């Protein structure tokens, strides 16, 4: 591979690590609270996919746009939504990003570019085109990233959006997080081609497959795609190879995943591997521990903030349906 | 020297789009075949606009309804004001996810942080001979979804004024156009003309019965009112103009006065918007009514092809007359 100048430097890698650990520890805390019965929400774990988002979003600016899915906690954290607001929304509080009216599957936070989180598989791709179209018309230089799973690539909207984005050379990046399963259906049971990325060629689009668990591979692919989109060179389909280390939903059955695959997934856990890599690069253990300690303290504060916050008033039912408040 | 200018629906809609695009560069149009290279839309409503405003603002699209509405939703939440054309109303079925799950709900689900100032223009109507898949009136579907506004004009000036208001509105609006009405002419409004959303018009004043209706059916209601006036029955016709949100104030005031009501629409009668309107009138004015509200709509079958069947499918003026008569005979009975 030629050196494209897109590889992360030491400082960038450390930033990716910080975001990785922020995701990793937040996800862990949600699962702990659910296990303890202190929280009762439908939760889609992101364990195993931390590096994909951390590296992708580090390649973006704060005002670049993001569209993500129900399994979006990692994307939202990496894009920079403040922890307190995110925790409050996930727990349905009035102080959340969306006043408790969106919830985990519908997070929006325009200040950090998170424009849409959708619970409808594959439906984010056409919307991402619209965000990118707006940037193209306005010349504001923003790039849009849309995240989705391997299962989503079989929805009609995927194909319509890919064709339109390439036709119009939109500044959009389609980030398929191929975690090898769509709910309970294995990749090979829903798709008979070797990869998702091979489909890019069918639209005349640039496609890149990368190791989503490797921060350098992931960041390099992300940065190249961002630079091209910003330069007006059009969209990229990135297929980031990763593994969902837990069930589709928190608490869901996971036995349908073959033992060898789970074992390989655990062996390929991106989180300890990243730490080892940084230590090899002479980053001190103390510095890495300090990053995590700060994150833990922030999560403690965010959990307290969320649980101390009020639930929304029922009047909210009449507000934000239309611009004008509607009748009771 | 000059007779007062007349325009048809196509001209009214074109003028509203042209004026809006001229006034605000955030107004863009998307749809199949809408560019000048493709003829300016199947009904020529966008003709000349891509030449005037460029292909970034008048985007002729692939046949991709989900992608059209999705792109419009995405652009709208960044503050643009897209006008998306769905060539024929039956094809909104392909884009329902984007309309119902996204356009309608993003304002609410985001807690008001984003909103979707989007207009979806679409056309339909029985009588063209298109058969089952190009003629449906699906307004009840959209009126049923909180977060959407649904409008339909009965004359060219209203078409212009409603579209202009819809483009300026901060919520998603679905404008239904009737192919059979496109050629109908009427007085041309001046530039900048607006018809407010959510406000019905009294298309004809009367004292005995109110017909609540919208779109092309307003013309049939007016024709029936004319005929019945000769028989001494005074019919008031309310042109809703906005189907959702429903202008209760105007409708209730009229029915409180006439104490009888007929609801009329081209969509099939069963489960239609007429059921909602009838029910609301009953709930509010039951003690005032001299007779139950009667609904008139089309037959509960797909729109047929054969001209004889198609004519039999759609409501007719005799049925409207009979419905009006039924509300009056009832009073005579007691
Ligand atoms: C249109 C649609 N169909 C079905 C579902 C139910 N569903 C939710 S997640 C999911 C699996 C999606 O898999 P994938 O796209 O690979 O994403 P992942 O969950 O692995 O991140 C399904 C079938 C849905 N939400 N939307």
XYZ file of C-alpha atoms and ligand atoms in Angstrom:
688
model
C 0.000 0.000 0.000
C 1.238 3.467 -0.815
C 1.552 5.936 1.997
C -1.419 8.250 1.653
C -0.610 10.404 4.629
C -3.873 9.254 6.145
C -2.348 7.069 8.875
C -2.823 8.357 12.416
C 0.044 9.989 14.261
C 0.708 9.277 17.928
C -1.533 12.051 19.200
C -4.394 10.953 16.957
C -4.005 7.372 18.111
C -4.244 8.486 21.711
C -7.417 10.391 20.929
C -8.858 7.289 19.256
C -7.925 5.343 22.369
C -9.667 7.837 24.626
C -12.858 7.527 22.576
C -12.518 3.733 22.470
C -12.346 3.574 26.243
C -15.179 6.051 26.653
C -17.363 3.726 24.573
C -16.059 0.595 26.215
C -16.658 1.787 29.760
C -20.020 3.408 29.028
C -21.301 0.234 27.384
C -20.020 -1.763 30.329
C -21.790 0.546 32.803
C -25.087 0.234 30.972
C -24.822 -3.536 31.105
C -23.923 -3.479 34.794
C -26.918 -1.345 35.689
C -29.199 -3.547 33.604
C -27.836 -6.692 35.264
C -28.336 -5.164 38.693
C -31.897 -4.233 37.813
C -31.177 -0.547 38.377
C -32.155 0.235 34.816
C -34.812 -1.302 32.579
C -34.395 -0.294 28.953
C -33.986 -2.089 25.662
C -30.251 -1.898 25.125
C -28.186 -2.792 22.056
C -24.626 -3.506 23.212
C -21.715 -2.179 21.191
C -19.091 -4.405 22.786
C -16.493 -5.338 20.182
C -17.239 -2.433 17.849
C -15.615 0.326 19.900
C -12.668 1.018 17.607
C -14.734 1.333 14.421
C -16.541 4.402 15.710
C -13.684 5.853 17.714
C -11.429 5.915 14.655
C -14.113 6.996 12.188
C -15.320 9.925 14.239
C -11.805 11.055 15.095
C -11.332 11.605 11.381
C -14.294 14.019 11.363
C -14.853 17.569 12.532
C -17.437 18.345 15.173
C -19.748 19.966 12.617
C -19.615 17.034 10.204
C -22.882 15.131 10.156
C -23.632 11.666 11.486
C -26.616 9.384 10.971
C -26.674 6.201 13.001
C -28.901 3.393 14.246
C -30.425 1.816 17.372
C -26.974 0.273 17.920
C -25.454 3.723 17.972
C -24.058 4.396 21.413
C -20.490 3.996 20.184
C -21.076 6.329 17.249
C -22.787 8.959 19.383
C -20.116 8.948 22.072
C -17.309 9.031 19.547
C -18.944 11.964 17.772
C -18.906 13.850 21.033
C -22.401 14.011 22.528
C -21.899 15.105 26.160
C -22.157 12.116 28.489
C -24.683 13.683 30.840
C -27.136 14.451 28.059
C -26.727 11.027 26.523
C -27.273 9.191 29.805
C -30.292 11.321 30.575
C -31.835 10.547 27.180
C -31.119 6.829 27.431
C -32.964 6.845 30.755
C -35.911 8.903 29.462
C -35.271 12.099 31.411
C -36.396 15.631 30.608
C -32.745 16.715 30.665
C -31.736 14.349 27.872
C -30.673 15.359 24.385
C -34.264 14.996 23.187
C -36.149 15.786 26.406
C -36.694 12.063 26.897
C -38.919 11.925 23.828
C -36.489 10.103 21.575
C -34.801 7.504 23.726
C -31.848 5.255 22.888
C -33.052 4.461 19.375
C -33.712 8.095 18.417
C -30.820 10.220 19.594
C -30.359 13.617 17.965
C -27.789 16.239 18.947
C -27.111 18.741 16.160
C -24.390 20.553 18.133
C -22.163 17.534 17.679
C -23.510 16.744 14.225
C -25.644 13.778 15.292
C -28.652 14.545 13.132
C -30.627 11.317 13.090
C -30.597 8.001 14.926
C -33.092 5.595 13.430
C -34.588 2.311 14.552
C -35.550 1.330 11.020
C -32.842 -0.824 9.492
C -31.214 0.792 6.445
C -33.312 3.932 6.457
C -30.463 6.227 7.445
C -28.693 5.999 4.124
C -31.178 8.038 2.051
C -31.308 10.680 4.788
C -27.524 10.920 4.862
C -27.670 11.741 1.159
C -29.917 14.679 1.970
C -27.530 16.015 4.600
C -24.684 15.687 2.107
C -26.755 17.276 -0.649
C -27.338 20.252 1.597
C -23.592 20.598 2.189
C -22.935 20.280 -1.508
C -25.413 23.033 -2.365
C -24.263 25.316 0.427
C -20.575 24.614 -0.092
C -20.128 24.352 3.680
C -17.458 21.653 3.381
C -19.174 19.280 5.766
C -18.964 15.533 5.344
C -21.756 13.133 6.322
C -21.172 9.646 7.707
C -23.951 7.092 7.950
C -23.477 3.932 10.007
C -25.363 0.694 9.463
C -24.888 -3.049 9.794
C -24.235 -5.842 7.336
C -27.901 -6.829 7.550
C -28.950 -3.347 6.452
C -27.118 -3.698 3.178
C -29.935 -5.885 1.888
C -32.615 -3.245 2.359
C -33.794 -1.493 -0.796
C -32.935 1.897 0.662
C -29.247 0.919 0.689
C -29.257 0.411 -3.065
C -31.282 3.508 -3.878
C -29.058 5.638 -1.694
C -25.779 4.250 -3.027
C -26.830 4.884 -6.610
C -28.026 8.417 -5.922
C -24.961 9.376 -3.872
C -22.576 8.256 -6.585
C -24.664 9.841 -9.344
C -24.534 13.196 -7.581
C -20.993 12.797 -6.135
C -22.280 13.594 -2.665
C -19.847 14.137 0.243
C -21.124 11.102 2.131
C -19.452 8.047 3.637
C -21.400 4.828 3.975
C -19.881 3.015 6.940
C -20.996 -0.589 7.095
C -20.029 -2.047 10.463
C -19.923 -5.679 9.463
C -20.268 -7.434 12.808
C -21.110 -10.705 11.034
C -24.706 -10.931 12.237
C -28.033 -9.289 11.504
C -29.960 -10.068 14.670
C -29.770 -13.899 14.650
C -28.900 -14.296 10.983
C -25.270 -14.899 10.063
C -23.734 -12.964 7.181
C -23.552 -16.062 4.963
C -27.223 -16.777 5.617
C -28.355 -13.341 4.435
C -25.853 -12.543 1.716
C -24.272 -14.820 -0.871
C -21.516 -12.482 -1.953
C -18.138 -12.433 -0.261
C -18.404 -8.918 0.999
C -20.548 -5.828 1.203
C -17.770 -3.695 -0.213
C -17.859 -5.559 -3.522
C -21.206 -3.882 -4.150
C -19.598 -0.457 -4.424
C -18.301 -1.336 -7.873
C -21.847 -1.943 -9.020
C -22.584 1.728 -8.457
C -19.269 3.007 -9.770
C -18.419 3.940 -6.201
C -15.123 3.718 -4.361
C -15.200 0.880 -1.851
C -12.733 0.048 0.915
C -12.712 -2.883 3.270
C -10.700 -2.505 6.437
C -10.065 -4.153 9.770
C -12.440 -2.237 11.969
C -10.797 -3.584 15.101
C -7.416 -2.154 14.106
C -7.262 1.570 14.831
C -4.661 2.249 12.150
C -6.476 0.336 9.415
C -9.800 1.885 10.432
C -8.529 5.433 10.764
C -6.626 5.292 7.493
C -9.710 4.154 5.590
C -11.833 6.748 7.346
C -9.453 9.642 6.799
C -9.014 8.894 3.104
C -12.757 8.779 2.614
C -13.263 12.015 4.532
C -10.543 13.817 2.590
C -11.993 12.691 -0.715
C -15.515 13.676 0.233
C -14.351 17.088 1.409
C -12.425 17.577 -1.808
C -15.569 16.961 -3.853
C -14.470 13.537 -5.040
C -17.683 11.865 -3.946
C -18.821 9.062 -1.688
C -17.050 5.983 -0.335
C -18.446 2.720 0.954
C -16.321 1.491 3.858
C -16.856 -2.020 5.113
C -15.314 -2.198 8.567
C -14.848 -5.809 9.645
C -15.645 -6.309 13.298
C -17.539 -8.609 15.638
C -20.495 -8.112 17.935
C -19.255 -9.789 21.097
C -22.687 -10.027 22.737
C -26.286 -10.765 21.774
C -28.292 -8.521 19.479
C -30.045 -7.055 22.512
C -28.732 -6.981 26.021
C -29.745 -10.243 27.665
C -30.618 -11.938 24.377
C -29.630 -15.430 23.441
C -26.191 -15.692 21.857
C -25.988 -19.462 21.513
C -26.646 -19.387 17.776
C -23.139 -18.061 17.211
C -20.746 -20.977 16.588
C -18.259 -21.519 19.384
C -15.225 -21.079 17.123
C -16.505 -17.709 15.987
C -17.078 -16.498 19.530
C -13.629 -17.676 20.512
C -12.052 -15.957 17.536
C -14.027 -12.847 18.408
C -12.770 -12.843 21.961
C -9.230 -13.433 20.734
C -9.636 -10.459 18.419
C -11.025 -8.171 21.139
C -9.940 -4.723 19.958
C -9.777 -3.126 23.392
C -6.845 -4.923 25.101
C -5.078 -5.118 21.737
C -5.203 -1.355 21.417
C -3.723 -0.875 24.870
C -0.896 -3.266 24.113
C -0.169 -1.476 20.900
C 0.133 1.862 22.700
C 2.376 0.353 25.333
C 4.592 -0.989 22.558
C 4.731 2.586 21.290
C 6.144 3.610 24.695
C 2.952 5.199 25.993
C 3.145 4.731 29.755
C 0.657 2.510 31.534
C 0.079 5.324 33.980
C -1.028 7.654 31.164
C -3.428 5.035 29.825
C -4.830 4.398 33.292
C -5.314 8.093 33.818
C -7.401 8.288 30.637
C -9.671 5.552 31.943
C -9.858 6.993 35.457
C -11.096 10.294 34.041
C -13.676 8.454 31.951
C -14.900 6.496 34.961
C -15.344 9.682 36.951
C -17.249 11.268 34.060
C -19.535 8.240 33.804
C -20.189 8.301 37.557
C -21.214 11.916 37.231
C -23.385 11.242 34.174
C -25.206 8.338 35.830
C -25.896 10.477 38.880
C -27.057 13.343 36.675
C -29.442 11.065 34.777
C -30.922 9.376 37.845
C -31.337 12.716 39.625
C -33.080 14.285 36.643
C -36.864 14.553 36.401
C -38.954 12.697 33.878
C -40.667 14.894 31.262
C -44.031 16.496 32.031
C -46.978 14.913 30.218
C -47.593 18.293 28.550
C -44.719 17.321 26.279
C -47.150 15.124 24.344
C -48.612 18.252 22.779
C -45.277 19.865 22.020
C -42.977 19.192 19.049
C -45.615 17.228 17.142
C -45.941 20.248 14.868
C -44.311 23.657 15.144
C -47.410 24.984 16.885
C -48.446 23.260 20.103
C -51.345 20.921 19.366
C -54.616 20.666 21.263
C -54.816 18.274 24.192
C -58.008 46.129 -22.630
C -56.806 42.915 -20.988
C -59.339 40.503 -19.573
C -58.384 39.497 -16.003
C -55.707 36.832 -16.350
C -56.737 33.253 -15.819
C -54.467 30.395 -14.862
C -54.805 26.653 -14.528
C -53.469 24.407 -11.747
C -50.241 23.694 -13.577
C -49.495 27.389 -13.917
C -50.464 28.083 -10.309
C -48.200 25.367 -8.973
C -45.379 26.399 -11.285
C -45.665 30.019 -10.189
C -45.564 29.111 -6.509
C -42.434 27.019 -7.017
C -40.761 29.623 -9.196
C -41.483 32.434 -6.759
C -40.294 30.374 -3.777
C -37.080 29.342 -5.524
C -36.461 32.919 -6.559
C -36.949 34.165 -3.012
C -34.959 31.556 -1.068
C -32.021 29.529 -2.299
C -32.775 26.883 0.310
C -35.817 25.896 -1.717
C -34.901 22.956 -3.930
C -36.931 20.524 -6.001
C -36.367 16.798 -6.370
C -38.231 14.223 -8.393
C -38.309 11.926 -11.359
C -38.109 13.625 -14.770
C -38.445 17.109 -13.309
C -35.417 18.633 -15.052
C -35.761 20.437 -18.355
C -33.742 17.735 -20.106
C -36.438 15.304 -19.048
C -39.243 17.610 -20.089
C -39.890 19.483 -16.854
C -41.988 16.833 -15.158
C -44.738 14.636 -16.535
C -47.245 17.448 -16.045
C -44.685 20.208 -16.783
C -45.037 21.830 -13.417
C -41.264 22.290 -13.056
C -40.640 23.186 -16.696
C -37.983 25.847 -17.047
C -36.907 25.709 -13.406
C -33.714 23.708 -13.873
C -32.619 26.125 -16.598
C -33.365 29.041 -14.296
C -32.033 27.716 -10.970
C -29.532 25.059 -11.987
C -29.364 21.340 -11.589
C -28.237 21.465 -7.977
C -31.516 23.080 -7.056
C -33.757 21.214 -9.463
C -32.566 17.658 -9.132
C -33.943 15.187 -11.585
C -33.634 11.867 -9.770
C -33.360 8.172 -10.494
C -36.560 6.173 -9.948
C -35.915 5.854 -6.240
C -38.804 7.047 -4.125
C -37.168 6.166 -0.814
C -34.015 7.969 -1.847
C -35.975 11.017 -3.025
C -37.903 11.424 0.209
C -34.908 10.428 2.332
C -32.732 13.049 0.648
C -35.485 15.598 1.117
C -35.748 14.740 4.810
C -31.991 14.991 5.301
C -31.768 18.298 3.467
C -34.758 19.630 5.386
C -33.247 18.980 8.803
C -30.296 21.161 7.826
C -32.662 24.043 7.093
C -33.262 23.579 3.381
C -36.819 23.614 2.073
C -37.097 20.724 -0.366
C -40.138 20.190 -2.560
C -40.134 16.521 -3.500
C -42.334 15.288 -6.297
C -43.692 11.762 -6.158
C -44.852 11.247 -9.695
C -48.121 9.547 -8.719
C -49.641 9.091 -5.309
C -49.656 5.306 -5.362
C -45.862 5.408 -5.415
C -45.713 6.977 -1.980
C -46.197 3.410 -0.819
C -42.552 2.869 -1.741
C -41.449 5.788 0.418
C -43.708 5.275 3.431
C -40.845 4.581 5.827
C -39.253 7.919 5.108
C -42.552 9.782 5.353
C -44.117 8.080 8.356
C -41.116 7.061 10.439
C -38.845 9.985 9.683
C -40.425 13.119 8.183
C -43.400 12.976 10.524
C -41.522 12.157 13.719
C -38.093 13.749 13.727
C -39.316 16.975 15.316
C -40.916 15.072 18.173
C -38.280 12.398 18.649
C -35.506 14.992 18.689
C -37.347 17.008 21.310
C -37.690 19.878 18.847
C -34.001 20.100 17.956
C -34.625 19.288 14.315
C -37.667 19.763 12.122
C -38.555 18.773 8.603
C -39.753 21.697 6.452
C -40.467 19.433 3.523
C -43.216 19.502 0.914
C -44.205 16.340 -0.895
C -46.172 17.102 -4.041
C -48.012 14.258 -5.616
C -50.807 13.727 -8.084
C -53.586 11.203 -8.537
C -57.292 10.971 -9.313
C -59.796 8.672 -10.934
C -61.088 9.362 -14.424
C -57.802 9.182 -16.278
C -58.126 5.507 -17.135
C -54.980 4.494 -15.308
C -56.644 1.658 -13.426
C -55.796 0.332 -10.010
C -52.246 1.471 -9.322
C -52.182 5.125 -10.377
C -55.411 6.671 -9.124
C -55.793 6.221 -5.364
C -56.534 8.990 -2.889
C -54.484 7.994 0.162
C -54.892 11.145 2.253
C -56.393 9.253 5.200
C -53.100 7.401 5.667
C -51.196 10.629 6.156
C -53.887 12.435 8.108
C -53.672 9.541 10.571
C -49.980 10.119 11.302
C -49.228 12.819 13.887
C -46.680 15.284 12.550
C -47.829 15.535 8.948
C -49.974 18.200 7.313
C -52.133 17.237 4.343
C -53.530 19.741 1.865
C -55.558 19.690 -1.320
C -56.700 22.609 -3.453
C -59.981 22.973 -5.312
C -58.951 25.788 -7.656
C -55.758 27.115 -9.297
C -55.376 30.169 -7.063
C -55.616 28.027 -3.954
C -53.136 25.580 -5.469
C -50.655 28.399 -5.811
C -51.384 29.905 -2.420
C -51.364 26.595 -0.555
C -48.117 25.441 -2.142
C -46.460 28.754 -1.323
C -47.550 28.454 2.309
C -46.497 24.808 2.448
C -42.984 25.651 1.296
C -42.708 28.266 4.047
C -44.183 25.961 6.678
C -41.776 24.455 9.190
C -43.443 21.029 9.175
C -43.757 18.332 6.519
C -46.698 18.953 4.219
C -48.217 16.612 1.644
C -49.926 18.365 -1.246
C -52.258 16.161 -3.259
C -53.021 17.324 -6.775
C -55.817 15.907 -8.881
C -54.868 15.156 -12.488
C -58.471 15.627 -13.565
C -58.431 19.177 -12.211
C -55.141 20.331 -13.736
C -56.760 22.015 -16.722
C -59.420 23.851 -14.721
C -58.897 27.603 -14.994
C -59.584 30.362 -12.535
C -58.524 33.878 -11.645
C -54.780 34.374 -11.403
C -53.601 35.600 -8.011
C -50.859 38.178 -7.753
C -47.256 37.277 -6.984
C -46.715 36.458 -3.334
C -50.257 35.111 -2.894
C -50.704 32.833 0.126
C -53.495 30.616 1.399
C -52.902 29.865 5.081
C -52.585 26.227 6.117
C -55.130 24.896 8.572
C -57.893 27.277 7.491
C -60.981 26.162 5.586
C -62.942 28.402 3.237
C -66.689 28.841 2.935
C -66.952 28.186 -0.791
C -70.675 28.923 -0.823
C -72.935 30.180 1.906
C -76.145 28.389 2.738
C -78.489 27.786 5.631
C -79.989 24.283 5.384
C -77.119 21.791 5.055
C -73.326 21.960 5.160
C -71.240 19.902 2.760
C -67.724 19.471 4.118
C -65.317 18.551 1.344
C -61.985 19.274 -0.347
C -60.155 19.077 -3.655
C -61.971 18.348 -6.860
C -65.088 17.280 -4.934
C -65.662 20.926 -3.983
C -66.672 21.552 -7.596
C -69.216 18.744 -7.445
C -70.554 20.034 -4.153
C -70.941 23.506 -5.620
C -72.716 22.104 -8.681
C -75.134 20.187 -6.473
C -75.700 23.249 -4.311
C -76.612 25.198 -7.437
C -79.119 22.604 -8.587
C -80.652 22.234 -5.139
C -81.014 25.969 -4.706
C -83.547 25.805 -7.526
C -85.508 23.323 -5.369
C -85.380 25.695 -2.433
C -82.600 23.931 -0.493
C -79.799 26.197 0.658
C -76.491 24.331 0.800
C -73.334 25.698 2.413
C -70.087 24.292 1.027
C -66.951 24.195 3.147
C -63.708 23.742 1.225
C -61.341 22.378 3.857
C -58.186 23.140 1.833
C -56.195 21.588 4.699
C -57.304 18.048 5.522
C -54.966 17.746 8.514
C -54.926 19.592 10.800
C -58.703 19.805 10.514
C -60.223 23.313 10.810
C -62.795 22.460 13.451
C -63.740 26.076 14.083
C -64.981 26.759 10.554
C -66.704 23.413 10.184
C -68.382 23.509 13.600
C -69.561 27.092 13.059
C -71.136 26.126 9.767
C -72.814 22.973 11.053
C -73.984 24.769 14.207
C -75.775 27.117 11.831
C -77.209 24.620 9.315
C -77.616 21.742 11.813
C -77.119 19.203 9.034
C -73.950 17.940 7.411
C -72.703 15.787 4.570
C -69.030 14.885 4.259
C -67.785 14.249 0.735
C -64.506 12.994 -0.713
C -63.142 11.126 -3.701
C -61.283 8.534 -1.617
C -63.179 5.353 -0.850
C -65.780 6.012 1.800
C -64.817 3.203 4.177
C -62.192 4.168 6.792
C -61.699 7.497 5.051
C -61.148 11.008 6.370
C -64.929 11.473 6.156
C -65.356 9.054 9.049
C -63.144 11.248 11.218
C -64.902 14.442 10.206
C -68.339 12.934 10.710
C -67.337 11.645 14.102
C -65.949 14.967 15.253
C -69.118 16.758 14.169
C -71.223 14.233 16.069
C -69.099 14.501 19.194
C -69.231 18.276 19.240
C -72.721 19.005 17.910
C -74.831 15.928 18.605
C -77.514 17.873 20.453
C -77.677 20.484 17.714
C -77.922 18.136 14.756
C -81.270 17.568 13.130
C -80.004 14.427 11.402
C -76.971 12.177 11.501
C -74.031 13.264 9.359
C -74.003 11.399 6.057
C -70.833 10.428 4.199
C -70.334 10.284 0.445
C -67.213 8.693 -0.985
C -66.161 6.271 -3.658
C -66.747 2.558 -3.913
C -64.797 0.169 -1.651
C -62.869 -1.433 -4.490
C -59.664 -0.701 -6.367
C -60.111 1.939 -9.053
C -61.200 -0.043 -12.121
C -59.992 0.441 -15.688
C -63.089 0.066 -17.882
C -64.572 3.564 -18.327
C -68.032 2.418 -17.326
C -66.734 0.883 -14.121
C -64.447 3.812 -13.383
C -67.373 6.206 -13.650
C -69.430 3.961 -11.404
C -66.569 3.733 -8.894
C -66.327 7.417 -8.107
C -69.064 9.186 -6.138
C -71.471 11.141 -8.331
C -73.601 14.226 -8.027
C -76.783 12.202 -7.628
C -75.310 10.561 -4.545
C -74.403 13.933 -3.105
C -77.907 15.187 -3.800
C -79.399 12.102 -2.192
C -77.178 12.528 0.851
C -78.216 16.144 1.258
C -81.831 15.092 0.798
C -81.486 12.354 3.422
C -80.401 14.857 6.056
C -83.485 16.926 5.302
C -86.057 14.125 4.952
C -85.041 12.900 8.314
C -86.096 16.174 9.815
C -89.425 15.914 8.034
C -89.836 12.504 9.628
C -89.546 13.931 13.032
C -36.825 -2.332 8.356
C -36.562 -3.134 9.583
N -36.708 -4.488 9.544
C -36.456 -5.216 10.640
C -36.082 -4.624 11.821
C -35.808 -5.469 13.076
N -34.348 -5.491 13.296
C -33.767 -4.630 14.165
S -32.110 -4.783 14.167
C -32.131 -6.018 13.030
C -30.839 -6.623 12.556
C -30.008 -5.667 11.758
O -28.740 -6.161 11.534
P -27.538 -5.289 11.010
O -27.995 -4.340 9.974
O -26.432 -6.219 10.610
O -27.092 -4.400 12.252
P -26.551 -4.783 13.686
O -27.744 -4.975 14.591
O -25.714 -6.016 13.534
O -25.748 -3.612 14.148
C -33.443 -6.311 12.663
C -33.821 -7.372 11.710
C -35.978 -3.211 11.833
N -35.659 -2.542 12.943
N -36.188 -2.502 10.700
